[in-house]
Structure formats: structure tokens, C-alpha cells
PDB file of C-alpha atoms in Angstrom:
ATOM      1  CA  UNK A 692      64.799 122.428 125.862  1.00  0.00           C
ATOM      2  CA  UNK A 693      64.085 119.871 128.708  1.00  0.00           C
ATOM      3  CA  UNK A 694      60.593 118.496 126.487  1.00  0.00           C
ATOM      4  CA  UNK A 695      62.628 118.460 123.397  1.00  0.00           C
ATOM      5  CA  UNK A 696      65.531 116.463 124.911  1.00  0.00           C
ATOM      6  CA  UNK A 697      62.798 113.804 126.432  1.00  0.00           C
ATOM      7  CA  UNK A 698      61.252 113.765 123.526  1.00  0.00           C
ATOM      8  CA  UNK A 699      64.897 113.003 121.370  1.00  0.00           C
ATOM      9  CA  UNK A 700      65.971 110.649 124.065  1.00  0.00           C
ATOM     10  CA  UNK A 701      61.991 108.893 124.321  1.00  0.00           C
ATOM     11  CA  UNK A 702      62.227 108.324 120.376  1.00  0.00           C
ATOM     12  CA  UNK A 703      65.664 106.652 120.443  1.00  0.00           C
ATOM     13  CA  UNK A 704      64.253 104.180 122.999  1.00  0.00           C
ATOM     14  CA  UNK A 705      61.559 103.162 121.319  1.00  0.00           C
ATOM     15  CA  UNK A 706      62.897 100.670 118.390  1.00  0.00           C
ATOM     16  CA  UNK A 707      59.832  99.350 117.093  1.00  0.00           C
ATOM     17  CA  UNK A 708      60.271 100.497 113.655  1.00  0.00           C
ATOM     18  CA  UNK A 709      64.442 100.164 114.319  1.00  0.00           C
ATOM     19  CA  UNK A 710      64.446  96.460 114.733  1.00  0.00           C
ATOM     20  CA  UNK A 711      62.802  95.049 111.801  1.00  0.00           C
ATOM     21  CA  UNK A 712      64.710  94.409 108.571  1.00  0.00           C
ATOM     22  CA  UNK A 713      63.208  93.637 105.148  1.00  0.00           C
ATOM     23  CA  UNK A 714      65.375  90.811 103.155  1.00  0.00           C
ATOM     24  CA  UNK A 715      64.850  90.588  99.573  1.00  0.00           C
ATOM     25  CA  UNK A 716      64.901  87.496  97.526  1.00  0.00           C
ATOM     26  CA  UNK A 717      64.662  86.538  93.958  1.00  0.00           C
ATOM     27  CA  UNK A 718      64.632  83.245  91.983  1.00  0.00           C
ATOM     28  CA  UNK A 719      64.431  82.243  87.871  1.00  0.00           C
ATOM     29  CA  UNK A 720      63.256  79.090  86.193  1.00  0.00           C
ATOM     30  CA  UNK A 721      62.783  78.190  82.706  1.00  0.00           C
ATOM     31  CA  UNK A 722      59.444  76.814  81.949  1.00  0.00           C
ATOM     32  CA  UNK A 723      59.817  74.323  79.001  1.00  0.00           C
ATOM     33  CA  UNK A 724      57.324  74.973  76.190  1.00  0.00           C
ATOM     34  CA  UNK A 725      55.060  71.919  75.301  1.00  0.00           C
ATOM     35  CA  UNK A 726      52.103  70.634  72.875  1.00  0.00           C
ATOM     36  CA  UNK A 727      48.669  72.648  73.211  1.00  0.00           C
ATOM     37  CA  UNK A 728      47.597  69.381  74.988  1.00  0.00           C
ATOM     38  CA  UNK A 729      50.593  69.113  77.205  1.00  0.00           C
ATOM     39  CA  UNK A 730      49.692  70.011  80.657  1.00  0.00           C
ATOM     40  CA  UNK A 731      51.970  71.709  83.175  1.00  0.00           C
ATOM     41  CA  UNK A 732      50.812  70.519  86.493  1.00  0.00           C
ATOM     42  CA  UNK A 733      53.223  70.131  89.294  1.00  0.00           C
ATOM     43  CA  UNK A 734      56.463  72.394  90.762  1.00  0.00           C
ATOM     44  CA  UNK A 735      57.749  75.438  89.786  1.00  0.00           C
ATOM     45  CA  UNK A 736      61.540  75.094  90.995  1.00  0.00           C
ATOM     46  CA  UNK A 737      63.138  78.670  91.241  1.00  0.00           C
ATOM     47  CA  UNK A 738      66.692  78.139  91.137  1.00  0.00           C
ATOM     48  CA  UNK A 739      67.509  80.426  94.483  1.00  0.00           C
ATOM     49  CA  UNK A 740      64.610  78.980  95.976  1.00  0.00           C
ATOM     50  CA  UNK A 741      66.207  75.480  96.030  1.00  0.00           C
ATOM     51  CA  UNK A 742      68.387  76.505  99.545  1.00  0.00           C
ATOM     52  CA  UNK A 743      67.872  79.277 100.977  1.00  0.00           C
ATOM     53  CA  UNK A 744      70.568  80.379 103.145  1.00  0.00           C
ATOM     54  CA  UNK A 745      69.693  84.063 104.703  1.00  0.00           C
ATOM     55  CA  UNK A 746      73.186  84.218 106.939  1.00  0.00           C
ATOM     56  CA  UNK A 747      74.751  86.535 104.224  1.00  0.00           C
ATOM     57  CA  UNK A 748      71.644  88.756 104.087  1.00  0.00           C
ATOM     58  CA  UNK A 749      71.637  89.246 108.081  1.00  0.00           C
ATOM     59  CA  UNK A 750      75.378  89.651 107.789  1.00  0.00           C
ATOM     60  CA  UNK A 751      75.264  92.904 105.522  1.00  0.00           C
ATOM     61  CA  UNK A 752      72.745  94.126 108.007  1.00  0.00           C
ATOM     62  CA  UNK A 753      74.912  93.704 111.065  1.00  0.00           C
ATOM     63  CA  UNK A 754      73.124  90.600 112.167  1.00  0.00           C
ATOM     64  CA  UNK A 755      72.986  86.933 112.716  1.00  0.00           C
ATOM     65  CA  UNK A 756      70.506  84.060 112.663  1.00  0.00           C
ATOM     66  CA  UNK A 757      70.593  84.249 116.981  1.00  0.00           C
ATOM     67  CA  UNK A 758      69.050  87.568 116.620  1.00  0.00           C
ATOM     68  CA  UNK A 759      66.000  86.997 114.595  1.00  0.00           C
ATOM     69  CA  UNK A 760      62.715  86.969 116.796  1.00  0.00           C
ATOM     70  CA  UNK A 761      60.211  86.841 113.726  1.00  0.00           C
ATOM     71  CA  UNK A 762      59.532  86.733 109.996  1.00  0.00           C
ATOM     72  CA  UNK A 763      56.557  87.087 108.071  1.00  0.00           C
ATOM     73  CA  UNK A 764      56.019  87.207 104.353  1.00  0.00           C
ATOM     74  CA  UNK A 765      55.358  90.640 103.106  1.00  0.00           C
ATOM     75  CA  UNK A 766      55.621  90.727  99.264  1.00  0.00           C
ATOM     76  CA  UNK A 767      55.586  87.607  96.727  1.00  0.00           C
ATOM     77  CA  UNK A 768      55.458  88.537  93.257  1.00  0.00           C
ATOM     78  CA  UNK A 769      56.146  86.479  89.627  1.00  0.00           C
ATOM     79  CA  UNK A 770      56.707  87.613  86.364  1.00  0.00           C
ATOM     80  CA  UNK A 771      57.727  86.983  82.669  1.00  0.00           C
ATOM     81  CA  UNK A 772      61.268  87.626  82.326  1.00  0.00           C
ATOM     82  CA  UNK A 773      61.693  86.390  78.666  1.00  0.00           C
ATOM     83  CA  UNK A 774      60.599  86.201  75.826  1.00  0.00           C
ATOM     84  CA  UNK A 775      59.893  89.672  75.268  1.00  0.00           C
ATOM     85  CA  UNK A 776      56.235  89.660  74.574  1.00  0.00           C
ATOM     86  CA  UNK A 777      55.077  86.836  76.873  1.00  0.00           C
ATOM     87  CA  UNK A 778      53.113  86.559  79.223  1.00  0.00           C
ATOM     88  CA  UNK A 779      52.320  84.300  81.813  1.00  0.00           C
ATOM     89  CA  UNK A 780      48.786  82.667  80.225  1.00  0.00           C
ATOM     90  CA  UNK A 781      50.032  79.321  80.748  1.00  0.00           C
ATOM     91  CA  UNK A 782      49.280  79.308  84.055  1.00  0.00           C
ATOM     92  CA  UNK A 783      45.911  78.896  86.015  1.00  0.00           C
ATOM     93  CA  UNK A 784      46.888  79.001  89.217  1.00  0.00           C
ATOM     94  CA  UNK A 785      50.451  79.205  91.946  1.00  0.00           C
ATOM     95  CA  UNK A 786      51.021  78.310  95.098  1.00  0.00           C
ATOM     96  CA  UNK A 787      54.043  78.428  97.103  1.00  0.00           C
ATOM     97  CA  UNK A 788      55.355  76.483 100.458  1.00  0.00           C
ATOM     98  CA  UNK A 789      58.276  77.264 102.727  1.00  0.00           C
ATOM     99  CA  UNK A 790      59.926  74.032 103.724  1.00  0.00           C
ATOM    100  CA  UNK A 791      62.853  73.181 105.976  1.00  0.00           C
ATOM    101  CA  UNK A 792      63.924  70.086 107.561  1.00  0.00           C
ATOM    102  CA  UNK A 793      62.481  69.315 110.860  1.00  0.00           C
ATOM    103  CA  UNK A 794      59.690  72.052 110.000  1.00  0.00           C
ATOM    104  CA  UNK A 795      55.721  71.075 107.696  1.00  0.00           C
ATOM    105  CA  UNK A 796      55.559  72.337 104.519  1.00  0.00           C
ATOM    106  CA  UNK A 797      53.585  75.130 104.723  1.00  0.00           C
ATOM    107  CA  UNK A 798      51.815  77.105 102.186  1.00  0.00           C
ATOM    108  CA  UNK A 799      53.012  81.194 101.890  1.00  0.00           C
ATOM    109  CA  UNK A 800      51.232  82.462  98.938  1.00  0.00           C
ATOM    110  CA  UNK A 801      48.978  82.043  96.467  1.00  0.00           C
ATOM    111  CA  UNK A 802      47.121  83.040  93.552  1.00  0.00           C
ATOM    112  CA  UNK A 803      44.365  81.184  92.025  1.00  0.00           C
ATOM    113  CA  UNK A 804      43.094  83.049  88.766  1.00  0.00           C
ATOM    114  CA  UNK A 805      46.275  83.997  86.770  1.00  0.00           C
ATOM    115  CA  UNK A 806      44.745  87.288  85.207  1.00  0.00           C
ATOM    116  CA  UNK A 807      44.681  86.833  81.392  1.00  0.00           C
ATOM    117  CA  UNK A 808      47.583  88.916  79.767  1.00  0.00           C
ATOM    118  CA  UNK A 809      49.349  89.366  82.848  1.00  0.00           C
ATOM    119  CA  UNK A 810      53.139  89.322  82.906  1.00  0.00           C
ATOM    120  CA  UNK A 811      53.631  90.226  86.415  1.00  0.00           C
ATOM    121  CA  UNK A 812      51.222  88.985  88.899  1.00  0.00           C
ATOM    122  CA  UNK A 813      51.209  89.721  92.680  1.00  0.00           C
ATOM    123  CA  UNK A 814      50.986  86.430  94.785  1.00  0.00           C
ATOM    124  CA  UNK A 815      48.045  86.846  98.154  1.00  0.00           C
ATOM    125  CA  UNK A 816      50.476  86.204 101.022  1.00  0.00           C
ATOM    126  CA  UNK A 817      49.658  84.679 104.744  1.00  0.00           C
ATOM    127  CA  UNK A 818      51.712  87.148 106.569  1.00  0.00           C
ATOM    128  CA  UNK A 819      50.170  84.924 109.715  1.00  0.00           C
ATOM    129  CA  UNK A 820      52.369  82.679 109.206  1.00  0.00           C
ATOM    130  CA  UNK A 821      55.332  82.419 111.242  1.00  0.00           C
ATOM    131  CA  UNK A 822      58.270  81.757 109.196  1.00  0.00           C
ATOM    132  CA  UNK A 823      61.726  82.440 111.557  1.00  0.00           C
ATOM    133  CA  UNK A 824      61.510  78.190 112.209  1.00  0.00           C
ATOM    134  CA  UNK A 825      62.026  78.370 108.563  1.00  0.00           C
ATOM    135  CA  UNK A 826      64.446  81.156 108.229  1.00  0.00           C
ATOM    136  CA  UNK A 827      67.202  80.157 111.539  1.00  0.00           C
ATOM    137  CA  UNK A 828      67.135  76.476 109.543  1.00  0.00           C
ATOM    138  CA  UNK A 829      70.361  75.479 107.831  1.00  0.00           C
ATOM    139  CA  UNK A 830      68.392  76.330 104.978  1.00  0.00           C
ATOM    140  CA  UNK A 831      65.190  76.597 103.715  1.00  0.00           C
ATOM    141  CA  UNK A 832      62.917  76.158 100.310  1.00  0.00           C
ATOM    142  CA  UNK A 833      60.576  77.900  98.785  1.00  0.00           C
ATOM    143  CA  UNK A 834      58.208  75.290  96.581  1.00  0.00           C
ATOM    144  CA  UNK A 835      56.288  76.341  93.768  1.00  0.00           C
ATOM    145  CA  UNK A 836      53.040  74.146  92.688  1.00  0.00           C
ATOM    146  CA  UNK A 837      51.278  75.361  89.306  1.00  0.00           C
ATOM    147  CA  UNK A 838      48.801  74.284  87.344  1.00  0.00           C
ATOM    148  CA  UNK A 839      48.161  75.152  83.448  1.00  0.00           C
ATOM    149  CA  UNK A 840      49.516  73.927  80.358  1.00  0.00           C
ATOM    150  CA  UNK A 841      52.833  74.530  79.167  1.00  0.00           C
ATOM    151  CA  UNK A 842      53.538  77.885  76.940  1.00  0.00           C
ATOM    152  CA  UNK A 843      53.989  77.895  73.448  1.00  0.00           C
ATOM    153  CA  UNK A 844      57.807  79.032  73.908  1.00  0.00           C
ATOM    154  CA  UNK A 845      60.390  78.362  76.421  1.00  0.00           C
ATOM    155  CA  UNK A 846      59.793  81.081  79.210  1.00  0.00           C
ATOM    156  CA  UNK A 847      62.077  82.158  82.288  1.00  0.00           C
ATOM    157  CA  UNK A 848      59.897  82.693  85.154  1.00  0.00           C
ATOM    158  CA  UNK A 849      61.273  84.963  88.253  1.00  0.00           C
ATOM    159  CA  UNK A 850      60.008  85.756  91.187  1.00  0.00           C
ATOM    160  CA  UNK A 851      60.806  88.108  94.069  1.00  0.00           C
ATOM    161  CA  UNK A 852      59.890  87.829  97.694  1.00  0.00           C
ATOM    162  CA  UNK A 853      60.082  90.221 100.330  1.00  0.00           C
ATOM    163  CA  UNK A 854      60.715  89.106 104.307  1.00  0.00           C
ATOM    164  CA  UNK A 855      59.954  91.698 107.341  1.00  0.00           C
ATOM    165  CA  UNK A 856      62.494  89.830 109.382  1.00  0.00           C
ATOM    166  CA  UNK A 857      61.826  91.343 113.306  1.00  0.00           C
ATOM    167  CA  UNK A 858      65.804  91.344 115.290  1.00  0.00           C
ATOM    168  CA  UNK A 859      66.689  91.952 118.437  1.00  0.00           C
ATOM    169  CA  UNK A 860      68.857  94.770 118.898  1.00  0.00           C
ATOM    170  CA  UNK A 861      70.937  95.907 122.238  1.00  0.00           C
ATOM    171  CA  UNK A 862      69.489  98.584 123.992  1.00  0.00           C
ATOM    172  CA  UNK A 863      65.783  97.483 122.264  1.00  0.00           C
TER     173      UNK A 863
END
């Protein structure tokens, strides 16, 4: 009974996997349909993506901006969220920077072949970068840069983004 109590107590010390925190974001934009000749080249402004305030998030999880010690991008994915039928063949290729003031734009995820027929697409991700400057900011943005020419129809565009946001918790 003595190993199995060291063993209980030894696992409750150790918090690696205790103190880290995934926060999960999503933004929409309507892509305005064009000419066949029209070309879409330029930002991709995702309305929640515009100012970023995580304080909320950490709240719900029992924790504030003082506590974060790291965040790196995990997850970054777009997709067609209407018309029904669309898909995202207008694009060529996205890229997407983290900005806050104070901080360099810098770039968090990319793709630069859209797949033809896709309606989802999975973004590559630098989880090397460091993002918590970003994050503890008043608030941050996420930038989109596309290039491609502009769909047929009007199109909402979402995306979704996961954060592994590392705390610090008492006792860890």
C-alpha cells in the first residue's frame, strides 16, 4: 500500500499534462463574389479575429492572463460554411499573422495549394512560435492574406483555431 500511495501522491505532483489548457476560437467572413477576371488578392478579415480578447476564455477555466507562461498554435482550420455546395476553389493560397500592438506581425499558418474541391482545408501551423506576447495583449488579431479570384457566389468563410495555452498552477 506504501508503493501505491507514492505512486498516487508522485502523479498528483507532476502537472505537466494538468497545466496546459486548449482555447478554442472561431471566426466568419463573407467573401463577396466577383467577375471571372476579378481577382481576390489581399485580407481575409474574420469577424472574431478582428480583437481578440482571451480574458473570458481563461476565466471559465479558473484563470487569468498573469498565469499564462506559453501558447503555441495547435490547430488552424477553414472551411465553406455557405452556400451549400461550395467550395473553397477561389482560393490559391492563405496565410495568417497574429498581431498585437507593441508585438511584429508574425505569420501562424499557412497553406499554399488550396486542394481543388476542398471545402475544409487544414492550415500548416508554426507551433514554434511563441504566441503568449500576443495572447496577455489587450487584444490581439488574427490577419488573413489570400490570394485567388473571387467565387462565383457570395461565400461565408469560417475558421477555427485551436491554442495549447501552458498556466501556472499552485502547487505545479
Amino acid at each position: 500500500t506504501r508503493i501505491a500511495c507514492a505512486l498516487f501522491l508522485g502523479g498528483m505532483i507532476h502537472c505537466d499534462d494538468l497545466d496546459n489548457i486548449a482555447v478554442e476560437v472561431g471566426g466568419k467572413a463573407v467573401v463577396q463574389r466577383g467577375t471571372v477576371l476579378e481577382e481576390l488578392l489581399g485580407s481575409l478579415d474574420l469577424d472574431s479575429f478582428q480583437r481578440l480578447d482571451l480574458s473570458q476564455e481563461f476565466a471559465n477555466q479558473g484563470v487569468t492572463k498573469d498565469d499564462v507562461d506559453s501558447v503555441r498554435l495547435t490547430n488552424f482550420t477553414v472551411r465553406v460554411d455557405a452556400p451549400a455546395g461550395a467550395t473553397l476553389d477561389f482560393l490559391e493560397s492563405v496565410s495568417f499573422y497574429a498581431e498585437a500592438e507593441g508585438q511584429p506581425s508574425v505569420l501562424i499558418a499557412t497553406i499554399e495549394d488550396v486542394p481543388p474541391g476542398a471545402t475544409e482545408i487544414a492550415l500548416d501551423v508554426d507551433s514554434d512560435v511563441e504566441l503568449k506576447p500576443y495572447v496577455v495583449a489587450p487584444s490581439m488579431t488574427i490577419r488573413g492574406e489570400v490570394e485567388g479570384a473571387r467565387p462565383q457566389q457570395d461565400t461565408t468563410v469560417a475558421a477555427d483555431v485551436i491554442l495549447d495555452v501552458d498556466v501556472s498552477l499552485p502547487g505545479c
